[in-house]
Coordinates of C-alpha atoms in Angstrom, one line a residue:
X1 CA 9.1 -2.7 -26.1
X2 CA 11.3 0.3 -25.5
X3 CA 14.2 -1.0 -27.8
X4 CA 15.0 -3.1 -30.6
X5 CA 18.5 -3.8 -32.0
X6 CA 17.7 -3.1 -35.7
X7 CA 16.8 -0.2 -35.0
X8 CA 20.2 1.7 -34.6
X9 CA 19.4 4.7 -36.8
X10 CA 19.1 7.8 -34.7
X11 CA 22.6 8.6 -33.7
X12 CA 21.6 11.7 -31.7
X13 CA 23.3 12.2 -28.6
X14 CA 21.0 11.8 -25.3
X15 CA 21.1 13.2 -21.9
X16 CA 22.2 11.4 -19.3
X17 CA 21.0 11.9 -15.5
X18 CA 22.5 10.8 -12.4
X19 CA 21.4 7.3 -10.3
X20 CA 20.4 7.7 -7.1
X21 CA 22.4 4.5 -6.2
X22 CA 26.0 4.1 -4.5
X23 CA 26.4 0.7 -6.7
X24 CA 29.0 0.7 -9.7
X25 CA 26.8 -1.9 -11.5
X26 CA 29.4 -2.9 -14.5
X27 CA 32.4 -3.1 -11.9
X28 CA 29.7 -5.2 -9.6
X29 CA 29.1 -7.6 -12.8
X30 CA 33.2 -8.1 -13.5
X31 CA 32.9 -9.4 -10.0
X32 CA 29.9 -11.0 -9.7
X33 CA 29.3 -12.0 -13.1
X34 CA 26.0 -14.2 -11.4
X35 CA 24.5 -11.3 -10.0
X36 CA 21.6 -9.4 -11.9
X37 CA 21.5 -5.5 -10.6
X38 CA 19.0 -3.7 -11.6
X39 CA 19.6 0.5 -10.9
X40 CA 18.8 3.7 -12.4
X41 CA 21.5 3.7 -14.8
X42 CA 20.2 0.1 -16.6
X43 CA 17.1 1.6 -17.2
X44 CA 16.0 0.3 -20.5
X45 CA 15.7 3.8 -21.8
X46 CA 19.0 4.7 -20.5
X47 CA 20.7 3.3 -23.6
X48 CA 17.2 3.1 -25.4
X49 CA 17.9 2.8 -29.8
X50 CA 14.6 3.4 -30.7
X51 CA 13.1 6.5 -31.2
X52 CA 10.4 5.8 -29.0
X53 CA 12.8 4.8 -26.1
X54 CA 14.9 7.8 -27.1
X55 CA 11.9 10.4 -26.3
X56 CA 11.2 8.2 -23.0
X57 CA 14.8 9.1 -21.6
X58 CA 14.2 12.5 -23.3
X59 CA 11.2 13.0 -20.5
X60 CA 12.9 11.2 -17.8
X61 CA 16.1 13.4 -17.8
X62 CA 13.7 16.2 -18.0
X63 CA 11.3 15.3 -14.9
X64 CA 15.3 14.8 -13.1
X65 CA 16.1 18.3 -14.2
X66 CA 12.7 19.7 -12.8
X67 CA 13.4 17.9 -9.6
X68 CA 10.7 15.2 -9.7
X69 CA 11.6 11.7 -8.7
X70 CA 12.9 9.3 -11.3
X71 CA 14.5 6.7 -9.2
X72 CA 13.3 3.3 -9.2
X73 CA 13.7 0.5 -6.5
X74 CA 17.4 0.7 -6.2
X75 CA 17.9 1.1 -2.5
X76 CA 18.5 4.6 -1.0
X77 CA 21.9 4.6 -0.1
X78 CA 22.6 6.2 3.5
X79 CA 24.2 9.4 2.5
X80 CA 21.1 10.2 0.9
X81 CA 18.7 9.0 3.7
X82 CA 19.0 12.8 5.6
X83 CA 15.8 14.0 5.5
X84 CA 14.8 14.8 9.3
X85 CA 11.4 15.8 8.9
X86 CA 9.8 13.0 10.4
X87 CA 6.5 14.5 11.0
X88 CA 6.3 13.9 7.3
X89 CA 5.3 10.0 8.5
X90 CA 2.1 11.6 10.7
X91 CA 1.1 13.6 8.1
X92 CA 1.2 11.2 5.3
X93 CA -1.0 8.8 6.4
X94 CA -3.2 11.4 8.6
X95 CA -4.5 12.5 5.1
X96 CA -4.0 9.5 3.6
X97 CA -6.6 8.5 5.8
X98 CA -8.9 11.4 7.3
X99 CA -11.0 11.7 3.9
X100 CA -14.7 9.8 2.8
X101 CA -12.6 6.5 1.8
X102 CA -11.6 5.6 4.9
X103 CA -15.0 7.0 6.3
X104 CA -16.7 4.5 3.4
X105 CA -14.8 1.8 5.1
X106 CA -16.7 2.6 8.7
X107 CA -20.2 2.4 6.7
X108 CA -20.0 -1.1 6.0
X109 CA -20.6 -1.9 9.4
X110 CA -24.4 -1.2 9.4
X111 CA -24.6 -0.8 5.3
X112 CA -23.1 -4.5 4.7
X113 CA -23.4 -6.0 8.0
X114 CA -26.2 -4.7 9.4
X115 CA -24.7 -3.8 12.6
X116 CA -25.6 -0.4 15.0
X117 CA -24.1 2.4 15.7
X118 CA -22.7 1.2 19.2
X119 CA -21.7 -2.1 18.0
X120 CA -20.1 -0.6 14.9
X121 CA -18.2 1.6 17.5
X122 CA -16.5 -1.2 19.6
X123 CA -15.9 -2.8 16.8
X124 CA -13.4 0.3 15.2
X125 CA -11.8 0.8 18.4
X126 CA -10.6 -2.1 19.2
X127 CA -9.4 -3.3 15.6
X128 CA -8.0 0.3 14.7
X129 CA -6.0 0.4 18.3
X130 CA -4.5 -2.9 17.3
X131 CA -4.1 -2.7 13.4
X132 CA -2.7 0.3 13.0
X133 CA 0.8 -0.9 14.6
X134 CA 1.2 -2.7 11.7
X135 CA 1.9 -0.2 8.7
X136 CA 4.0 1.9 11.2
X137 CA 5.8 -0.7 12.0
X138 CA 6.8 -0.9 8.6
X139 CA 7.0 2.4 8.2
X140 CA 10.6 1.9 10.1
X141 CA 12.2 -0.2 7.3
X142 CA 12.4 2.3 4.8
X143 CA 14.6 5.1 6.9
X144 CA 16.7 2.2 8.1
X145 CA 17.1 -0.1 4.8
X146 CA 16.6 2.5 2.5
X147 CA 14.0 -0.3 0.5
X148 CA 10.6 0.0 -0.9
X149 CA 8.6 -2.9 0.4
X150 CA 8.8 -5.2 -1.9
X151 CA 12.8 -5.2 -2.5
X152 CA 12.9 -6.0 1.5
X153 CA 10.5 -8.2 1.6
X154 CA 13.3 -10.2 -0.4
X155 CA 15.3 -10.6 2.9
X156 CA 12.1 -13.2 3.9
X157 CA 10.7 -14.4 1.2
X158 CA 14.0 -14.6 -0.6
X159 CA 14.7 -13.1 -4.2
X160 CA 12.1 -15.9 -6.4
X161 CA 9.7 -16.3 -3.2
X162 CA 9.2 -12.5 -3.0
X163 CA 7.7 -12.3 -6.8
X164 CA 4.3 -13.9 -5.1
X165 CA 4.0 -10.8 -2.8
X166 CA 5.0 -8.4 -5.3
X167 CA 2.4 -9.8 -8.2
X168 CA -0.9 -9.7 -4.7
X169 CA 0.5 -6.7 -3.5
X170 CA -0.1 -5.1 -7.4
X171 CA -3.3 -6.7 -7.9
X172 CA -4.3 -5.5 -4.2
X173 CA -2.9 -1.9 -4.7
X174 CA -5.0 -1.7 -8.1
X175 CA -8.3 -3.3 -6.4
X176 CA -7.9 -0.4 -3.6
X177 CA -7.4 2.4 -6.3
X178 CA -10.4 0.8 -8.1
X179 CA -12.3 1.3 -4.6
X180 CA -10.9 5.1 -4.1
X181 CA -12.0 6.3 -7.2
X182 CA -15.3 4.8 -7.2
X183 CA -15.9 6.7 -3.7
X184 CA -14.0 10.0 -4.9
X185 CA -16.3 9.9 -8.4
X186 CA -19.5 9.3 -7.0
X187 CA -19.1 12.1 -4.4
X188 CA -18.0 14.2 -7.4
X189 CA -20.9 13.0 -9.7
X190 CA -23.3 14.6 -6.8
X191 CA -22.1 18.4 -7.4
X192 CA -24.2 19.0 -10.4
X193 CA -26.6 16.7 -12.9
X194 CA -24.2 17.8 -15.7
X195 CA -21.6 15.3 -13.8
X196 CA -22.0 11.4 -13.8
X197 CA -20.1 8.5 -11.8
X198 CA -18.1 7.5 -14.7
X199 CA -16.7 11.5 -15.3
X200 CA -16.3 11.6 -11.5
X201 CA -13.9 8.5 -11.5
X202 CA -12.1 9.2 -14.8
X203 CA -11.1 12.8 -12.9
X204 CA -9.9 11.1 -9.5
X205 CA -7.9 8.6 -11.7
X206 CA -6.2 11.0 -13.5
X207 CA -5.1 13.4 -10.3
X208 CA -3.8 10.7 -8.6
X209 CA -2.0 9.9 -11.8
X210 CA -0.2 13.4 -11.8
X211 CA 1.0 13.4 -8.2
X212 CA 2.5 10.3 -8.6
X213 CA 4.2 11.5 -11.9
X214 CA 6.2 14.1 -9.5
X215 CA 7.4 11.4 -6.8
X216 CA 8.0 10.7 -3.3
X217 CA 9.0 14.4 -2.7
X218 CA 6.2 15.5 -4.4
X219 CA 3.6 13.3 -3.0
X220 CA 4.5 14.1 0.8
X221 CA 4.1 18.1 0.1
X222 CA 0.7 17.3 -1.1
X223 CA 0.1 15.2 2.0
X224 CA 1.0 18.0 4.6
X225 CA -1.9 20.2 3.3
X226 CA -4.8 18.2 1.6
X227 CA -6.0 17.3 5.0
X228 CA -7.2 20.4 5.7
X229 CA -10.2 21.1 3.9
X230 CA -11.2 17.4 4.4
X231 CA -11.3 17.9 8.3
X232 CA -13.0 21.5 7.7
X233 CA -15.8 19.3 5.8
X234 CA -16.2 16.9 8.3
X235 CA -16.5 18.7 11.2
X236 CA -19.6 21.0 9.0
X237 CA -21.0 17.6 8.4
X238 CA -21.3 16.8 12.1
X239 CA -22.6 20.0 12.6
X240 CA -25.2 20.2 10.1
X241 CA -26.3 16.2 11.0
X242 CA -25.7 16.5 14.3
X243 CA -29.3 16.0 15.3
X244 CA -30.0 13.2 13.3
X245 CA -27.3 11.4 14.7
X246 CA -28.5 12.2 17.8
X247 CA -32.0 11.0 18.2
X248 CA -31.0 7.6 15.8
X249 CA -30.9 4.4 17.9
X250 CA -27.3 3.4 19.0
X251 CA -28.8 -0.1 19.1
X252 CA -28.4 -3.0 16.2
X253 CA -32.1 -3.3 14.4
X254 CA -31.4 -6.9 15.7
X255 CA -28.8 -8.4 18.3
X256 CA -25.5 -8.5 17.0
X257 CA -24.2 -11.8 16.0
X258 CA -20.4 -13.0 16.5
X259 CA -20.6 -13.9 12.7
X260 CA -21.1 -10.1 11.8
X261 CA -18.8 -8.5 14.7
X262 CA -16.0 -10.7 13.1
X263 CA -16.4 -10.1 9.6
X264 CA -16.5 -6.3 10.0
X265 CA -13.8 -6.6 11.7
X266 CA -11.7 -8.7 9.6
X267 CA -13.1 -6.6 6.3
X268 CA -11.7 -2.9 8.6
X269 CA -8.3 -4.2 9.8
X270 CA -7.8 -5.5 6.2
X271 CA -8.2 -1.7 5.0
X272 CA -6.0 -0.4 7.5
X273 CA -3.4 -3.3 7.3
X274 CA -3.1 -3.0 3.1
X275 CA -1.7 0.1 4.0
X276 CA 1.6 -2.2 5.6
X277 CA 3.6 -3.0 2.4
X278 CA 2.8 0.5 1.8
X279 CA 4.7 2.3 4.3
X280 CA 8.3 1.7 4.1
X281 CA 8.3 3.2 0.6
X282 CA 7.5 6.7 1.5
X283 CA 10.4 7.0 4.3
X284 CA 13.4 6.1 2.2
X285 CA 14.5 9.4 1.8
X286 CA 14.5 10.2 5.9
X287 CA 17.0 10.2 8.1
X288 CA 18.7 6.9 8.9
X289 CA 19.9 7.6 12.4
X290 CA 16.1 8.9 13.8
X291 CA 14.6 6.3 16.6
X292 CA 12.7 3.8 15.1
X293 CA 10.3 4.4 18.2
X294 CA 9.8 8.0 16.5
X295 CA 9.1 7.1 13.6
X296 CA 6.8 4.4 14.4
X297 CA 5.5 7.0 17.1
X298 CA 4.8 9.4 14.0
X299 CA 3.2 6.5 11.9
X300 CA 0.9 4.7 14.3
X301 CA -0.7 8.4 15.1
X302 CA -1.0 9.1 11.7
X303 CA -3.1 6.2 10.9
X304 CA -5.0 5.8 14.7
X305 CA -6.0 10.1 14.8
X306 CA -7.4 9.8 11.4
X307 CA -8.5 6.3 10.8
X308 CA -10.8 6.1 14.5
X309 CA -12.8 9.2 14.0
X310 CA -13.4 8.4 10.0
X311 CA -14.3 4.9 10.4
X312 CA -16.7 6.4 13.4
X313 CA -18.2 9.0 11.5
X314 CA -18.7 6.8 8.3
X315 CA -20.4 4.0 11.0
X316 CA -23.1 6.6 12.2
X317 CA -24.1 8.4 9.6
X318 CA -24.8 5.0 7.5
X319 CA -26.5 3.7 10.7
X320 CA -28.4 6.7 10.9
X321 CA -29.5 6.8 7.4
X322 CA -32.1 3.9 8.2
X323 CA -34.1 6.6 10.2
X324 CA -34.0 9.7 8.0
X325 CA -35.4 9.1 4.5
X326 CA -33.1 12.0 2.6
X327 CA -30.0 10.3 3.6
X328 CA -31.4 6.7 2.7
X329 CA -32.4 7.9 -0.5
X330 CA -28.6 9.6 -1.3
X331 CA -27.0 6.0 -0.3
X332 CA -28.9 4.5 -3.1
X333 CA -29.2 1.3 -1.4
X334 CA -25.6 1.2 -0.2
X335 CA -24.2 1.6 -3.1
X336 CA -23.2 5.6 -2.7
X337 CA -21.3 6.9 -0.1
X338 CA -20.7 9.9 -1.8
X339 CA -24.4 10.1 -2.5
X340 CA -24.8 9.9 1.7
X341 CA -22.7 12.8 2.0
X342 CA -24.4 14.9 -0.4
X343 CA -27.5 14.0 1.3
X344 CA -26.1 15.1 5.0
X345 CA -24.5 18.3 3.2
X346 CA -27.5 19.1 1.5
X347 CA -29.2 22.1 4.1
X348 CA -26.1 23.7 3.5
X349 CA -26.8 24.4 -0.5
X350 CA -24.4 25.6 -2.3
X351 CA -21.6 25.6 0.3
X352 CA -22.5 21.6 0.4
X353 CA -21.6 21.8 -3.1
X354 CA -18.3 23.5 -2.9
X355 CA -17.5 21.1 0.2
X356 CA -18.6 17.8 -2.1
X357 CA -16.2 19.3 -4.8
X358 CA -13.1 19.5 -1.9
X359 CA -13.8 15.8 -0.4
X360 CA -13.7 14.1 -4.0
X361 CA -10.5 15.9 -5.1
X362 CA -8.8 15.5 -2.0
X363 CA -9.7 11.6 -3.0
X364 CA -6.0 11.4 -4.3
X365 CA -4.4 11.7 -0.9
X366 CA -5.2 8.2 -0.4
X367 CA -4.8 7.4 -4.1
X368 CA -2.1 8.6 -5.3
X369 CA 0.4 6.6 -2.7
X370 CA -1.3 3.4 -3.2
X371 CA -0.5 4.3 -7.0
X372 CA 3.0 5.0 -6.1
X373 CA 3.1 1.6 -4.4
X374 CA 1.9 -0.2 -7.3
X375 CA 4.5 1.2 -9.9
X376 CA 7.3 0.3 -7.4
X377 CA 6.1 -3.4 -6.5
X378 CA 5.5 -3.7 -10.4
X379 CA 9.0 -3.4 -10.9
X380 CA 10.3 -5.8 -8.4
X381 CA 8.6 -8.7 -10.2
X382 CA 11.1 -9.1 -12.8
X383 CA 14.6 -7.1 -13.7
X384 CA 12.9 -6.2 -16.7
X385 CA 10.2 -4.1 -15.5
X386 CA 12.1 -2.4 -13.2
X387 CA 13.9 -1.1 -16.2
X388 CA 10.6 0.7 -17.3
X389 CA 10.4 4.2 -15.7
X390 CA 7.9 4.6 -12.7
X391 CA 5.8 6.8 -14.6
X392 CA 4.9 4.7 -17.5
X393 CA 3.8 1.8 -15.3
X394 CA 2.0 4.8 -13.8
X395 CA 0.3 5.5 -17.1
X396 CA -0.5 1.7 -17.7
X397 CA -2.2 1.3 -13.9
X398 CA -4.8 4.4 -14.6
X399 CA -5.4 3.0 -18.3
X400 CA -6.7 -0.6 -16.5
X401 CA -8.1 1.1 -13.6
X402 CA -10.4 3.3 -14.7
X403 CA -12.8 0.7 -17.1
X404 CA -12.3 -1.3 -13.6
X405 CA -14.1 1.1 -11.6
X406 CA -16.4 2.0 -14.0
X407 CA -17.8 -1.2 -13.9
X408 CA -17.9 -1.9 -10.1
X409 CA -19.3 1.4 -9.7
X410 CA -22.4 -0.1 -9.9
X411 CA -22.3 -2.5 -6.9
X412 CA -19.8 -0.9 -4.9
X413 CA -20.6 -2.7 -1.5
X414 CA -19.8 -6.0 -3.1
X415 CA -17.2 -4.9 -5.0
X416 CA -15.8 -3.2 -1.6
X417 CA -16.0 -6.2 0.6
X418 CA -14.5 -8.8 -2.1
X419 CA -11.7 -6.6 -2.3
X420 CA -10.8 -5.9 0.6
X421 CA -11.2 -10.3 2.2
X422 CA -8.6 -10.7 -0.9
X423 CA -6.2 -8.2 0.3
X424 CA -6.8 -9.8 4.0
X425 CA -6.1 -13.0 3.4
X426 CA -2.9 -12.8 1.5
X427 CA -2.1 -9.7 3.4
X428 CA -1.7 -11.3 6.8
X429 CA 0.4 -14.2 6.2
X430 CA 2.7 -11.5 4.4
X431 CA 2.9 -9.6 7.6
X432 CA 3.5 -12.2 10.0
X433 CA 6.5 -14.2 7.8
X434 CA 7.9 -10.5 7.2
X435 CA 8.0 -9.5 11.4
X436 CA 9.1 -13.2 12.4
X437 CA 11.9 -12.5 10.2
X438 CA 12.9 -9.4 11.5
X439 CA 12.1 -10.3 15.3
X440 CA 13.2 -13.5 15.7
X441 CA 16.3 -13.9 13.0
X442 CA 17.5 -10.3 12.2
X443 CA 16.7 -8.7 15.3
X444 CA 17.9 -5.5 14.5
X445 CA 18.3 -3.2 11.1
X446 CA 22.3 -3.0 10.8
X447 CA 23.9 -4.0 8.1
X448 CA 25.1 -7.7 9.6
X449 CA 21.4 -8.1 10.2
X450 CA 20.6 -6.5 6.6
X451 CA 23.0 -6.3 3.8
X452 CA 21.5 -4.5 1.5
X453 CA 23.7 -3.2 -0.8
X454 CA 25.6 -6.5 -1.4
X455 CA 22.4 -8.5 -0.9
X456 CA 19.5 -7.1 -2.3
X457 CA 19.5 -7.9 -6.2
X458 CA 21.7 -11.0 -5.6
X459 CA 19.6 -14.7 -4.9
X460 CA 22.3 -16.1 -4.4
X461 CA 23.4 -14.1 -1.4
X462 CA 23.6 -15.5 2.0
X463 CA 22.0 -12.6 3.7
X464 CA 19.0 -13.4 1.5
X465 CA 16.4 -16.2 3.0
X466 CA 15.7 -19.2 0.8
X467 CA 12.3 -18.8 -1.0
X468 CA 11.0 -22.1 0.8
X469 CA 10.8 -21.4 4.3
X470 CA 7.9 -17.7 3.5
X471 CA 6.3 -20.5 0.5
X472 CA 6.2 -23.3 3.7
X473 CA 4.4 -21.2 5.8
X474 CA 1.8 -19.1 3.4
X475 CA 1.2 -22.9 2.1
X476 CA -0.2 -23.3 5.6
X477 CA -2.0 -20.4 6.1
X478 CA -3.5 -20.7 2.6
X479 CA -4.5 -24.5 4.5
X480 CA -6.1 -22.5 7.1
X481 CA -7.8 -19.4 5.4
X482 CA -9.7 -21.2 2.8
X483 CA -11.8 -23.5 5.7
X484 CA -12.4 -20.2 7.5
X485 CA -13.5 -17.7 4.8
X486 CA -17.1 -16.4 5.1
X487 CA -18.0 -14.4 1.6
X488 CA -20.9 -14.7 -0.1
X489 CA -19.0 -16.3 -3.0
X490 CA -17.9 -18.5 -0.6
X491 CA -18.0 -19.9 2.6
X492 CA -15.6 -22.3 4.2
X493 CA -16.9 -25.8 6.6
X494 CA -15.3 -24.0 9.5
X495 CA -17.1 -20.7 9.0
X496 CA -20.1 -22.4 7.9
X497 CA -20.6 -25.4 11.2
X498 CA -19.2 -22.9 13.6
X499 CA -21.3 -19.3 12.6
X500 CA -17.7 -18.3 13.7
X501 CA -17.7 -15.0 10.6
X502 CA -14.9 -14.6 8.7
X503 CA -12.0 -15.4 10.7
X504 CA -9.5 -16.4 7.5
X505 CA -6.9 -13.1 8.0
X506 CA -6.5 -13.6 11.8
X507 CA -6.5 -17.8 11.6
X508 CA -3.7 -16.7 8.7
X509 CA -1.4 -14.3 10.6
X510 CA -1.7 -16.9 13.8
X511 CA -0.4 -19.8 11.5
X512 CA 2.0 -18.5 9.7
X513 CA 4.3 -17.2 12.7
X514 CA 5.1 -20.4 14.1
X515 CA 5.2 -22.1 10.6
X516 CA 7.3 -19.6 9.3
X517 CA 9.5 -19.7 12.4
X518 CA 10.2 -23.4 12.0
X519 CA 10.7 -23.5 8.4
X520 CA 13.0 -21.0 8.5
X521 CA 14.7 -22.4 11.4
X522 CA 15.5 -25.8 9.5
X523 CA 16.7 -23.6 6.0
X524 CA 19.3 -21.9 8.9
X525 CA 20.4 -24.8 10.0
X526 CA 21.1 -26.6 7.3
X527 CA 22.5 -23.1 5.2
X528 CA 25.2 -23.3 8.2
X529 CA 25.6 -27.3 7.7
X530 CA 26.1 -26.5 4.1
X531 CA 28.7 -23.5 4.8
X532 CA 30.6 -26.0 7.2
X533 CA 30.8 -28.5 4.5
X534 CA 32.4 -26.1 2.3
X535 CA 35.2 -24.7 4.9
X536 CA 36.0 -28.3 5.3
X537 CA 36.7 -29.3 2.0
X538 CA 38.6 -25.9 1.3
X539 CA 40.6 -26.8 4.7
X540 CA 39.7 -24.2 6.7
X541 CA 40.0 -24.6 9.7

């Protein structure tokens, strides 16, 4: 622990730096002695007695002074929400997404699957054209609220119910990571015999680490540049393979079967939907008065420009590979993407080289938010972790993710797919109880609708839902998913009698609208039975 009360001996005097909150927390608790606030200035190192604590505050007043980020998940107040770059939202999920993780997601198609390239194709376009409305849609709340994902998701799954998305959304985050840096290590490990896998992913871990050390700020600078050498790559790699690709067959080895269309399609929109409770936290800072249409305009671009052509480009190569024995030998069985792309780069010798060295450290552009992502949804589980500064929790997520990645490094297809059904699954009902919220009961983002300051560290708060009506409905689509899942841990009676694939994400978003909608829809009722009650005994009239 950061302090202990015993340990009063250092009287030094500490530097204080400013909240980035508009809440007086100790006049807030005189009034609303019920109420637990949790903002900058509680931070446990803030009044920290131990000497450990002391040299914690000691580096967080010094990252404030050097102009890093230090906030945690208060809410951005508006007068602070001025930032009117909002190309900032293309950009940071263009490179978040044009680099060889989301191309590793394409492969799976034929690699896992065992689909063609045509099918594989189809298949992106018509899941990436849909799925990427959803994390630009949510890219809107953080402009407008001023809340990372989490803290707003309290506004549906109310203040208890919202510690079940926070704790998935961490464990997902950290799965994802352990995926990036497997991909970004490998592709390193193929630069020179002298590196291995394990060096490769202890590298990646710890650059991502250091960007999200400097922030928000920081981490959206990084964003507006590290796409370019990735695209430079990518476009030599087309070039240089471009007549493989061309004479491979387009066609599946065997017919395509609903079964695998579905599942690839459920395992690619999962990757591109994880990146929903994502989103609002990197717009917090930007101007509260721009168009939501812009800035879902900027976002859905972002993700579509980048995410179609990577997923496509992942899709043919690994399809191609089956027909040109270099570039089956470099996947190692499916179990290398970076190993593929050394094997495609490979006529251009040492150039290749330099190029593998660019893609795998570039890997952070998609790491380091989904990092950043973790540390804030961390601290929304419990008022006392939000009192730990971002950057340790930082620390703590690299310790536990590099050992993970390590280890899955050595089946990554597996280790890919599991992942990324377990983000799915919870993923979707999480996004459908979240937009029937905000569609069909707040209907807008202004501060009737949302009042965040008042409402947002307070369950008791009107403005807050009751946790029952988002546990109703994920309690159903949990009742759905599990029949329908089609792993090869597990398959469900409905996936199994039917040959239907893996339907349990879209069977979950389906349910979960109209049982969230009716749930939520008795809990308002009777909340305004309840405040009639109490205006009638009072005698109001």
């Amino acid at each position: 622990m950061l302090m202990f009360d015993g340990d009063t001996d250092v009287k030094e005097e500490l530097p204080q730096y400013s909240p980035a909150t508009n809440l007086d927390a100790s006049s807030t608790r005189e009034k609303h002695p019920e109420v637990v606030l949790v903002s900058e200035a509680d931070n446990a190192v803030q009044g920290a007695k131990t000497k450990i604590g002391k040299l914690v505050h000691r580096t967080t007043a010094q990252l404030a002074k050097w102009g890093l980020e230090v906030n945690g998940i208060t809410p951005i107040p508006e007068e602070q929400r001025t930032d009117k770059r909002l190309y900032q939202f293309f950009f940071a999920w263009f490179s978040a997404n044009a680099n060889i993780l989301t191309l590793s997601a394409g492969t799976v198609g034929p690699a896992y699957y065992e689909l063609g390239i045509r099918d594989s194709c189809y298949v992106i376009l018509v899941v990436d054209i849909i799925v990427c409305a959803f994390p630009a849609f949510f890219a809107t709340f953080g402009p407008k609220l001023g809340t990372r994902s989490m803290v707003q998701s309290r506004f549906s799954w109310g203040y208890y119910g919202a510690i079940i998305p926070s704790v998935l959304n961490v464990l997902s985050m950290q799965g994802y990571l352990v995926i990036n840096t497997i991909i970004g290590g490998q592709t390193l490990a193929e630069v020179s015999s002298h590196l291995n896998a394990t060096l490769g992913i202890v590298i990646i871990a710890l650059c991502s680490l250091a960007i999200t050390f400097c922030g928000c700020h920081v981490l959206h600078w990084y964003e507006a540049l590290i796409w370019i050498p990735n695209v430079i790559a990518f476009i030599i790699m087309l070039g240089v393979g471009g007549k493989q690709l061309a004479s491979a067959p387009v066609a599946s080895p065997e017919p395509a079967s609903p079964a695998m269309v579905l599942s690839f399609g459920s395992s690619l929109a999962a990757t591109v939907v994880a990146w929903a409770p994502v989103t609002p936290d990197y717009g917090v800072y930007h101007d509260k008065d721009a168009p939501v249409w812009k800035t879902f305009l900027y976002a859905y671009l972002g993700f579509f420009v980048s995410s179609v052509p990577m997923h496509m480009i992942g899709a043919s190569f690994a399809a191609a590979a089956l027909s040109v024995p270099a570039w089956e030998a470099g996947m190692n069985d499916g179990n290398s993407v970076g190993g593929l792309v050394s094997a495609v780069l490979a006529p251009t010798g040492r150039f290749g080289k330099f190029l593998l060295v660019l893609l795998s450290l570039t890997a952070p552009s998609a790491c380091a938010p989904t990092m950043y992502t973790v540390c804030t949804s961390f601290m929304t589980i419990h008022r006392a972790f939000a009192r730990v500064p971002r950057f340790l929790v930082a620390v703590l997520s690299t310790a536990i993710l590099i050992p993970l990645a390590i280890i899955g490094a050595n089946r990554f297809y597996d280790t890919f797919v599991d992942i990324l059904a377990l983000i799915g699954y919870w993923i979707a009902p999480f996004c459908a109880i979240v937009m029937t919220e905000h569609f069909v009961f707040r209907r807008n983002y202004s501060l009737a609708a949302y009042n965040v300051p008042d409402a947002w560290d307070d369950p008791s708060h009107p403005n807050l839902a009751r946790s029952w009506a988002a546990l109703a409905a994920l309690a159903a689509a949990v009742a759905i998913i599990v029949p329908c899942i089609q792993q090869t841990w597990y398959t469900g009676p409905i996936a199994e009698r039917g040959s239907t694939g893996d339907l349990g994400m879209l069977v979950g978003f389906v349910v979960s609208v109209p049982a969230y909608a009716a749930a939520r829809s008795v809990e308002c009722w009777w909340a305004g039975r309840g405040r009639k009650r109490e205006s009638g005994s009072s005698g109001m009239p």
